[in-house]
Amino acid sequence: MPEDISVMRAAAEAGIAIPKLCANDMVKSFGSYRLCLIEVEGKRGTPSSCTLPASSGMVVHTQTDRLKKLRRGVMELYISDHPLDCLTCAANGDCELQDMAGVVDLRDVRYGYDRENHVKAEASDGADNFRWMAKDESNPYFTYDPSKCIVCSR
Amino acid sequence: MVRPKPPLPALEGFLGRPTVINNVMSLASVPIILDKGAEFYRDYGVGKSHCTIPIQIAGNVRHGDLFETAFGPPLGEIVEDIGGGTLSRRPVRAVQVGGPLGAYFPPEKFDTIFDYESFTDAGGLIGHAGIVVFDDTVDMLKQARFAFEFCALESCGKCTPCRIGAVRGVEVIDRIAARKAEGEDVDAQIELVSDLCETMKLGSLCALGGFTPIPVVSALTHFPEDFRPHAIAEAAE
Ligand code: SF4
Ligand code: SF4
């Protein structure tokens, strides 16, 4: 096995897609999104596969009930701070977040949308939401909408 | 910024070089080992927890201070004999062991032996051996909220389970408190908080987000009555 490749990469080369969001072949792995978590036999915990170096003899599980529940839990948190705008969003149909929400089978966000968020300009009591920032449309090629940013740092 | 392990800091650490990280507790044990030899020091303690541990006792306690003792006494002995019980002279209801992310123990668990293995088995941790004592006026729902609040404040923000999870944790606890005050059913919210704890424990990148569920889950397990409306709590007993 080649040196210095991640479990995620090794799995991809073997034709297994591990759910992921912040990882991207063009940048160094960062490990912030916590969606590509896996289980390694004989090891405790659930490390992120994008940052874990693959080694020979390693036995990895990418889909267990525990991992499925965990990924759904992480996605539920993400979407609890994301607009429910897919139908009118420019990225609709070409959005990794939307795809992954589907992959992990998120159906319901139990946290509600009435509390702390960076999605709405106004807080639930009508005051200005200091976490909210307006869209930046100064660039002719793309629009940056901070309310849709998931801070993956990639 | 927090980074994933491996590589371990001893192999690749600060500025990409091997780095040894020691806490003050380890460094403080060096002089006696050099002076009296490793065996002398190692023979203190029980089981696999060798040596001594500096315990910091605080909170509602008569003799709050720093004490060094060998591993091995039961927790109750530390609280009652070394700490002298509560300052308020009311009965002890809970002690938090290990720091702000340590587990809460009720007096029924005071026979837990103060060593690493027993505390891990009991769902807690020794951590930096901080012990905070609370009397029977403590509200464990508030203590659970404090754990999430602390985590939200200290979070570096790199990973989601901790960055968003801690904030949602405070909100869910507040919702439980509001429903409890109204005498409403809280089952769905308690399930949500338990799921959130599982997500944070397994999904967080470092021990801050990963350990925040420990105080919350221990409060929920040992003091469930504080999370439910009185009528419902009584009916459940
Ligand atoms: S950016 Fe957000 S709102 Fe837009 S399609 Fe993706 S998930 Fe939906
Ligand atoms: S668990 Fe919290 S403190 Fe640790 S890396 Fe994640 S966001 Fe940062």
Short mmCIF file of N, CA and C in Angstrom, two decimals, chain A residues 21-141:
data_model
loop_
_atom_site.label_atom_id
_atom_site.label_comp_id
_atom_site.label_asym_id
_atom_site.label_seq_id
_atom_site.Cartn_x
_atom_site.Cartn_y
_atom_site.Cartn_z
N LEU A 21 -17.66 16.09 3.50
CA LEU A 21 -17.98 17.44 3.06
C LEU A 21 -16.77 18.35 2.98
N CYS A 22 -15.98 18.46 4.05
CA CYS A 22 -14.90 19.43 3.96
C CYS A 22 -13.73 18.89 3.16
N ALA A 23 -13.62 17.58 3.02
CA ALA A 23 -12.48 17.02 2.29
C ALA A 23 -12.63 17.29 0.80
N ASN A 24 -11.49 17.55 0.16
CA ASN A 24 -11.48 17.84 -1.25
C ASN A 24 -10.07 17.53 -1.72
N ASP A 25 -9.96 16.82 -2.83
CA ASP A 25 -8.63 16.40 -3.28
C ASP A 25 -7.67 17.56 -3.52
N MET A 26 -8.24 18.77 -3.70
CA MET A 26 -7.37 19.89 -4.03
C MET A 26 -6.73 20.54 -2.81
N VAL A 27 -7.22 20.23 -1.63
CA VAL A 27 -6.64 20.86 -0.44
C VAL A 27 -6.23 19.82 0.60
N LYS A 28 -5.37 20.23 1.52
CA LYS A 28 -4.92 19.36 2.59
C LYS A 28 -6.12 19.05 3.51
N SER A 29 -6.16 17.84 4.04
CA SER A 29 -7.31 17.51 4.87
C SER A 29 -7.28 18.31 6.17
N PHE A 30 -8.46 18.58 6.70
CA PHE A 30 -8.58 19.50 7.83
C PHE A 30 -9.33 18.84 8.99
N GLY A 31 -10.35 18.05 8.64
CA GLY A 31 -11.03 17.29 9.70
C GLY A 31 -12.02 18.08 10.50
N SER A 32 -12.71 19.03 9.89
CA SER A 32 -13.64 19.86 10.67
C SER A 32 -15.08 19.37 10.59
N TYR A 33 -15.44 18.73 9.48
CA TYR A 33 -16.86 18.49 9.27
C TYR A 33 -17.41 17.30 10.05
N ARG A 34 -16.57 16.33 10.32
CA ARG A 34 -16.94 15.16 11.12
C ARG A 34 -18.04 14.31 10.48
N LEU A 35 -18.06 14.23 9.18
CA LEU A 35 -19.06 13.41 8.52
C LEU A 35 -18.44 12.11 8.04
N CYS A 36 -17.12 12.13 7.83
CA CYS A 36 -16.44 10.97 7.24
C CYS A 36 -15.91 10.05 8.33
N LEU A 37 -16.54 10.10 9.51
CA LEU A 37 -16.09 9.28 10.62
C LEU A 37 -16.22 7.79 10.30
N ILE A 38 -15.28 7.02 10.82
CA ILE A 38 -15.28 5.59 10.56
C ILE A 38 -14.94 4.84 11.85
N GLU A 39 -15.06 3.53 11.79
CA GLU A 39 -14.61 2.71 12.91
C GLU A 39 -13.47 1.83 12.45
N VAL A 40 -12.45 1.70 13.29
CA VAL A 40 -11.32 0.84 12.97
C VAL A 40 -11.31 -0.30 13.97
N GLU A 41 -11.26 -1.52 13.49
CA GLU A 41 -11.28 -2.67 14.40
C GLU A 41 -10.10 -2.62 15.35
N GLY A 42 -10.35 -2.88 16.61
CA GLY A 42 -9.29 -2.88 17.60
C GLY A 42 -8.93 -1.50 18.12
N LYS A 43 -9.61 -0.46 17.63
CA LYS A 43 -9.35 0.90 18.13
C LYS A 43 -10.63 1.48 18.69
N ARG A 44 -10.48 2.27 19.73
CA ARG A 44 -11.65 2.93 20.29
C ARG A 44 -12.00 4.15 19.45
N GLY A 45 -13.22 4.64 19.57
CA GLY A 45 -13.56 5.93 18.97
C GLY A 45 -13.86 5.85 17.50
N THR A 46 -14.15 7.02 16.95
CA THR A 46 -14.55 7.11 15.56
C THR A 46 -13.77 8.25 14.89
N PRO A 47 -12.54 7.97 14.43
CA PRO A 47 -11.73 9.02 13.82
C PRO A 47 -12.27 9.43 12.45
N SER A 48 -11.85 10.61 12.00
CA SER A 48 -12.26 11.05 10.67
C SER A 48 -11.34 10.40 9.64
N SER A 49 -11.94 9.84 8.59
CA SER A 49 -11.16 9.05 7.63
C SER A 49 -10.28 9.93 6.75
N CYS A 50 -10.60 11.23 6.66
CA CYS A 50 -9.79 12.10 5.80
C CYS A 50 -8.44 12.40 6.44
N THR A 51 -8.36 12.29 7.78
CA THR A 51 -7.11 12.65 8.45
C THR A 51 -6.37 11.42 8.95
N LEU A 52 -7.00 10.25 8.88
CA LEU A 52 -6.37 9.06 9.43
C LEU A 52 -5.53 8.38 8.36
N PRO A 53 -4.22 8.22 8.59
CA PRO A 53 -3.40 7.55 7.57
C PRO A 53 -3.79 6.06 7.48
N ALA A 54 -3.90 5.58 6.24
CA ALA A 54 -4.21 4.16 6.05
C ALA A 54 -2.95 3.35 6.31
N SER A 55 -3.11 2.12 6.85
CA SER A 55 -1.94 1.26 6.99
C SER A 55 -2.37 -0.16 6.63
N SER A 56 -1.42 -0.98 6.25
CA SER A 56 -1.83 -2.30 5.81
C SER A 56 -2.31 -3.13 6.99
N GLY A 57 -3.26 -3.97 6.72
CA GLY A 57 -3.82 -4.81 7.76
C GLY A 57 -4.94 -4.15 8.54
N MET A 58 -5.19 -2.87 8.27
CA MET A 58 -6.21 -2.14 9.00
C MET A 58 -7.61 -2.60 8.54
N VAL A 59 -8.49 -2.89 9.50
CA VAL A 59 -9.86 -3.28 9.13
C VAL A 59 -10.80 -2.14 9.50
N VAL A 60 -11.42 -1.56 8.47
CA VAL A 60 -12.20 -0.34 8.67
C VAL A 60 -13.67 -0.59 8.34
N HIS A 61 -14.55 -0.07 9.18
CA HIS A 61 -15.98 -0.12 8.85
C HIS A 61 -16.46 1.28 8.53
N THR A 62 -17.14 1.42 7.39
CA THR A 62 -17.59 2.75 7.00
C THR A 62 -19.09 2.94 7.17
N GLN A 63 -19.82 1.85 7.35
CA GLN A 63 -21.27 1.94 7.51
C GLN A 63 -21.72 1.01 8.62
N THR A 64 -21.89 1.53 9.81
CA THR A 64 -22.47 0.73 10.87
C THR A 64 -23.65 1.53 11.41
N ASP A 65 -24.49 0.92 12.21
CA ASP A 65 -25.63 1.66 12.73
C ASP A 65 -25.17 2.85 13.56
N ARG A 66 -24.10 2.63 14.32
CA ARG A 66 -23.59 3.71 15.15
C ARG A 66 -23.11 4.88 14.29
N LEU A 67 -22.38 4.56 13.21
CA LEU A 67 -21.88 5.62 12.34
C LEU A 67 -23.02 6.35 11.64
N LYS A 68 -24.03 5.59 11.23
CA LYS A 68 -25.16 6.23 10.54
C LYS A 68 -25.85 7.24 11.45
N LYS A 69 -26.06 6.80 12.69
CA LYS A 69 -26.74 7.68 13.64
C LYS A 69 -25.89 8.92 13.93
N LEU A 70 -24.60 8.67 14.04
CA LEU A 70 -23.66 9.74 14.34
C LEU A 70 -23.63 10.77 13.21
N ARG A 71 -23.55 10.30 11.97
CA ARG A 71 -23.51 11.22 10.83
C ARG A 71 -24.80 12.02 10.74
N ARG A 72 -25.91 11.33 11.02
CA ARG A 72 -27.20 12.04 10.97
C ARG A 72 -27.23 13.10 12.07
N GLY A 73 -26.67 12.77 13.23
CA GLY A 73 -26.63 13.73 14.34
C GLY A 73 -25.81 14.95 13.99
N VAL A 74 -24.67 14.74 13.32
CA VAL A 74 -23.82 15.87 12.93
C VAL A 74 -24.54 16.72 11.89
N MET A 75 -25.17 16.05 10.92
CA MET A 75 -25.88 16.79 9.86
C MET A 75 -27.06 17.57 10.44
N GLU A 76 -27.71 16.98 11.44
CA GLU A 76 -28.84 17.67 12.07
C GLU A 76 -28.36 18.99 12.68
N LEU A 77 -27.16 18.97 13.26
CA LEU A 77 -26.61 20.20 13.83
C LEU A 77 -26.31 21.21 12.73
N TYR A 78 -25.70 20.75 11.65
CA TYR A 78 -25.40 21.68 10.55
C TYR A 78 -26.65 22.34 10.03
N ILE A 79 -27.65 21.53 9.76
CA ILE A 79 -28.86 22.07 9.13
C ILE A 79 -29.64 22.93 10.13
N SER A 80 -29.39 22.73 11.43
CA SER A 80 -30.08 23.58 12.41
C SER A 80 -29.57 25.03 12.34
N ASP A 81 -28.48 25.24 11.60
CA ASP A 81 -27.97 26.60 11.42
C ASP A 81 -27.79 26.90 9.93
N HIS A 82 -28.76 26.46 9.15
CA HIS A 82 -28.68 26.66 7.70
C HIS A 82 -30.08 26.99 7.18
N PRO A 83 -30.19 27.94 6.22
CA PRO A 83 -31.54 28.27 5.74
C PRO A 83 -32.23 27.07 5.10
N LEU A 84 -33.54 27.03 5.21
CA LEU A 84 -34.29 25.94 4.56
C LEU A 84 -34.77 26.45 3.20
N ASP A 85 -33.81 26.80 2.37
CA ASP A 85 -34.09 27.54 1.14
C ASP A 85 -33.84 26.75 -0.11
N CYS A 86 -33.62 25.46 -0.01
CA CYS A 86 -33.12 24.71 -1.15
C CYS A 86 -33.88 25.02 -2.44
N LEU A 87 -35.22 25.12 -2.34
CA LEU A 87 -35.99 25.27 -3.58
C LEU A 87 -35.67 26.56 -4.33
N THR A 88 -35.30 27.59 -3.60
CA THR A 88 -35.02 28.86 -4.26
C THR A 88 -33.52 29.16 -4.31
N CYS A 89 -32.70 28.20 -3.87
CA CYS A 89 -31.26 28.45 -3.78
C CYS A 89 -30.58 28.22 -5.12
N ALA A 90 -29.60 29.09 -5.46
CA ALA A 90 -28.91 28.98 -6.74
C ALA A 90 -28.17 27.64 -6.83
N ALA A 91 -27.78 27.09 -5.68
CA ALA A 91 -26.99 25.86 -5.70
C ALA A 91 -27.86 24.60 -5.77
N ASN A 92 -29.16 24.77 -5.70
CA ASN A 92 -30.08 23.62 -5.66
C ASN A 92 -29.74 22.61 -6.76
N GLY A 93 -29.59 21.35 -6.37
CA GLY A 93 -29.29 20.30 -7.35
C GLY A 93 -27.81 20.13 -7.60
N ASP A 94 -27.00 21.11 -7.16
CA ASP A 94 -25.56 21.01 -7.36
C ASP A 94 -24.89 21.41 -6.05
N CYS A 95 -25.34 20.81 -4.97
CA CYS A 95 -24.91 21.25 -3.65
C CYS A 95 -24.46 20.05 -2.83
N GLU A 96 -23.21 20.08 -2.36
CA GLU A 96 -22.70 18.94 -1.59
C GLU A 96 -23.43 18.77 -0.27
N LEU A 97 -23.82 19.90 0.32
CA LEU A 97 -24.51 19.82 1.61
C LEU A 97 -25.86 19.12 1.45
N GLN A 98 -26.58 19.56 0.40
CA GLN A 98 -27.88 18.95 0.09
C GLN A 98 -27.71 17.44 -0.17
N ASP A 99 -26.69 17.10 -0.99
CA ASP A 99 -26.45 15.70 -1.31
C ASP A 99 -26.20 14.89 -0.05
N MET A 100 -25.33 15.44 0.84
CA MET A 100 -24.96 14.68 2.03
C MET A 100 -26.12 14.56 3.01
N ALA A 101 -26.96 15.60 3.07
CA ALA A 101 -28.15 15.50 3.92
C ALA A 101 -29.00 14.33 3.44
N GLY A 102 -29.03 14.14 2.11
CA GLY A 102 -29.75 13.01 1.55
C GLY A 102 -29.06 11.69 1.88
N VAL A 103 -27.74 11.66 1.71
CA VAL A 103 -26.99 10.43 1.95
C VAL A 103 -27.16 9.94 3.39
N VAL A 104 -27.13 10.86 4.35
CA VAL A 104 -27.24 10.41 5.74
C VAL A 104 -28.70 10.29 6.18
N ASP A 105 -29.60 10.59 5.25
CA ASP A 105 -31.02 10.37 5.49
C ASP A 105 -31.57 11.26 6.61
N LEU A 106 -31.18 12.53 6.57
CA LEU A 106 -31.70 13.45 7.58
C LEU A 106 -33.13 13.83 7.19
N ARG A 107 -34.07 13.65 8.12
CA ARG A 107 -35.47 13.98 7.79
C ARG A 107 -36.00 15.11 8.61
N ASP A 108 -35.41 15.29 9.77
CA ASP A 108 -36.10 16.12 10.73
C ASP A 108 -35.03 16.81 11.57
N VAL A 109 -35.17 18.12 11.78
CA VAL A 109 -34.24 18.85 12.65
C VAL A 109 -34.99 19.21 13.92
N ARG A 110 -34.64 18.50 15.00
CA ARG A 110 -35.43 18.63 16.22
C ARG A 110 -35.09 19.85 17.06
N TYR A 111 -34.04 20.57 16.65
CA TYR A 111 -33.63 21.71 17.49
C TYR A 111 -34.51 22.93 17.27
N GLY A 112 -35.25 22.98 16.15
CA GLY A 112 -36.05 24.16 15.88
C GLY A 112 -35.20 25.26 15.29
N TYR A 113 -35.84 26.33 14.87
CA TYR A 113 -35.10 27.41 14.20
C TYR A 113 -35.30 28.75 14.88
N ASP A 114 -35.77 28.71 16.12
CA ASP A 114 -36.12 29.98 16.75
C ASP A 114 -35.02 30.52 17.65
N ARG A 115 -33.90 29.80 17.73
CA ARG A 115 -32.86 30.25 18.65
C ARG A 115 -31.62 30.72 17.91
N GLU A 116 -30.46 30.63 18.58
CA GLU A 116 -29.24 31.21 18.03
C GLU A 116 -28.92 30.66 16.64
N ASN A 117 -28.67 31.57 15.68
CA ASN A 117 -28.35 31.14 14.32
C ASN A 117 -27.64 32.28 13.59
N HIS A 118 -27.09 31.98 12.44
CA HIS A 118 -26.51 33.06 11.63
C HIS A 118 -27.25 33.14 10.29
N VAL A 119 -28.51 32.68 10.33
CA VAL A 119 -29.30 32.52 9.12
C VAL A 119 -30.26 33.68 8.90
N LYS A 120 -30.84 34.17 10.01
CA LYS A 120 -31.86 35.20 9.88
C LYS A 120 -31.34 36.56 10.31
N ALA A 121 -31.77 37.60 9.60
CA ALA A 121 -31.30 38.96 9.91
C ALA A 121 -31.86 39.43 11.25
N GLU A 122 -33.02 38.88 11.61
CA GLU A 122 -33.63 39.29 12.87
C GLU A 122 -33.72 38.12 13.84
N ALA A 123 -33.45 38.38 15.10
CA ALA A 123 -33.65 37.33 16.12
C ALA A 123 -35.14 37.16 16.36
N SER A 124 -35.52 36.11 17.10
CA SER A 124 -36.95 35.82 17.25
C SER A 124 -37.69 36.94 18.00
N ASP A 125 -36.95 37.75 18.77
CA ASP A 125 -37.63 38.86 19.45
C ASP A 125 -37.63 40.16 18.62
N GLY A 126 -37.21 40.06 17.34
CA GLY A 126 -37.27 41.22 16.47
C GLY A 126 -36.00 42.07 16.48
N ALA A 127 -35.08 41.80 17.41
CA ALA A 127 -33.84 42.57 17.47
C ALA A 127 -32.91 42.14 16.33
N ASP A 128 -31.90 42.99 16.04
CA ASP A 128 -30.93 42.61 15.01
C ASP A 128 -30.15 41.39 15.47
N ASN A 129 -29.94 40.46 14.57
CA ASN A 129 -29.13 39.29 14.88
C ASN A 129 -27.68 39.61 14.53
N PHE A 130 -26.85 39.78 15.55
CA PHE A 130 -25.48 40.24 15.28
C PHE A 130 -24.65 39.17 14.56
N ARG A 131 -25.12 37.92 14.55
CA ARG A 131 -24.37 36.88 13.86
C ARG A 131 -24.63 36.87 12.35
N TRP A 132 -25.66 37.59 11.94
CA TRP A 132 -26.05 37.55 10.53
C TRP A 132 -25.21 38.56 9.73
N MET A 133 -24.85 38.18 8.51
CA MET A 133 -24.16 39.11 7.62
C MET A 133 -24.84 39.09 6.26
N ALA A 134 -24.87 40.28 5.61
CA ALA A 134 -25.54 40.38 4.31
C ALA A 134 -24.73 39.67 3.23
N LYS A 135 -25.38 39.38 2.13
CA LYS A 135 -24.70 38.78 0.98
C LYS A 135 -23.65 39.73 0.43
N ASP A 136 -22.58 39.18 -0.06
CA ASP A 136 -21.56 39.98 -0.72
C ASP A 136 -21.67 39.71 -2.22
N GLU A 137 -22.11 40.72 -2.96
CA GLU A 137 -22.28 40.54 -4.40
C GLU A 137 -21.29 41.38 -5.20
N SER A 138 -20.20 41.77 -4.53
CA SER A 138 -19.25 42.67 -5.19
C SER A 138 -18.45 41.96 -6.28
N ASN A 139 -18.40 40.64 -6.23
CA ASN A 139 -17.64 39.92 -7.25
C ASN A 139 -18.58 39.56 -8.40
N PRO A 140 -18.19 39.91 -9.66
CA PRO A 140 -19.10 39.63 -10.77
C PRO A 140 -19.29 38.14 -11.04
N TYR A 141 -18.39 37.31 -10.52
CA TYR A 141 -18.46 35.89 -10.87
C TYR A 141 -19.18 35.03 -9.84
#
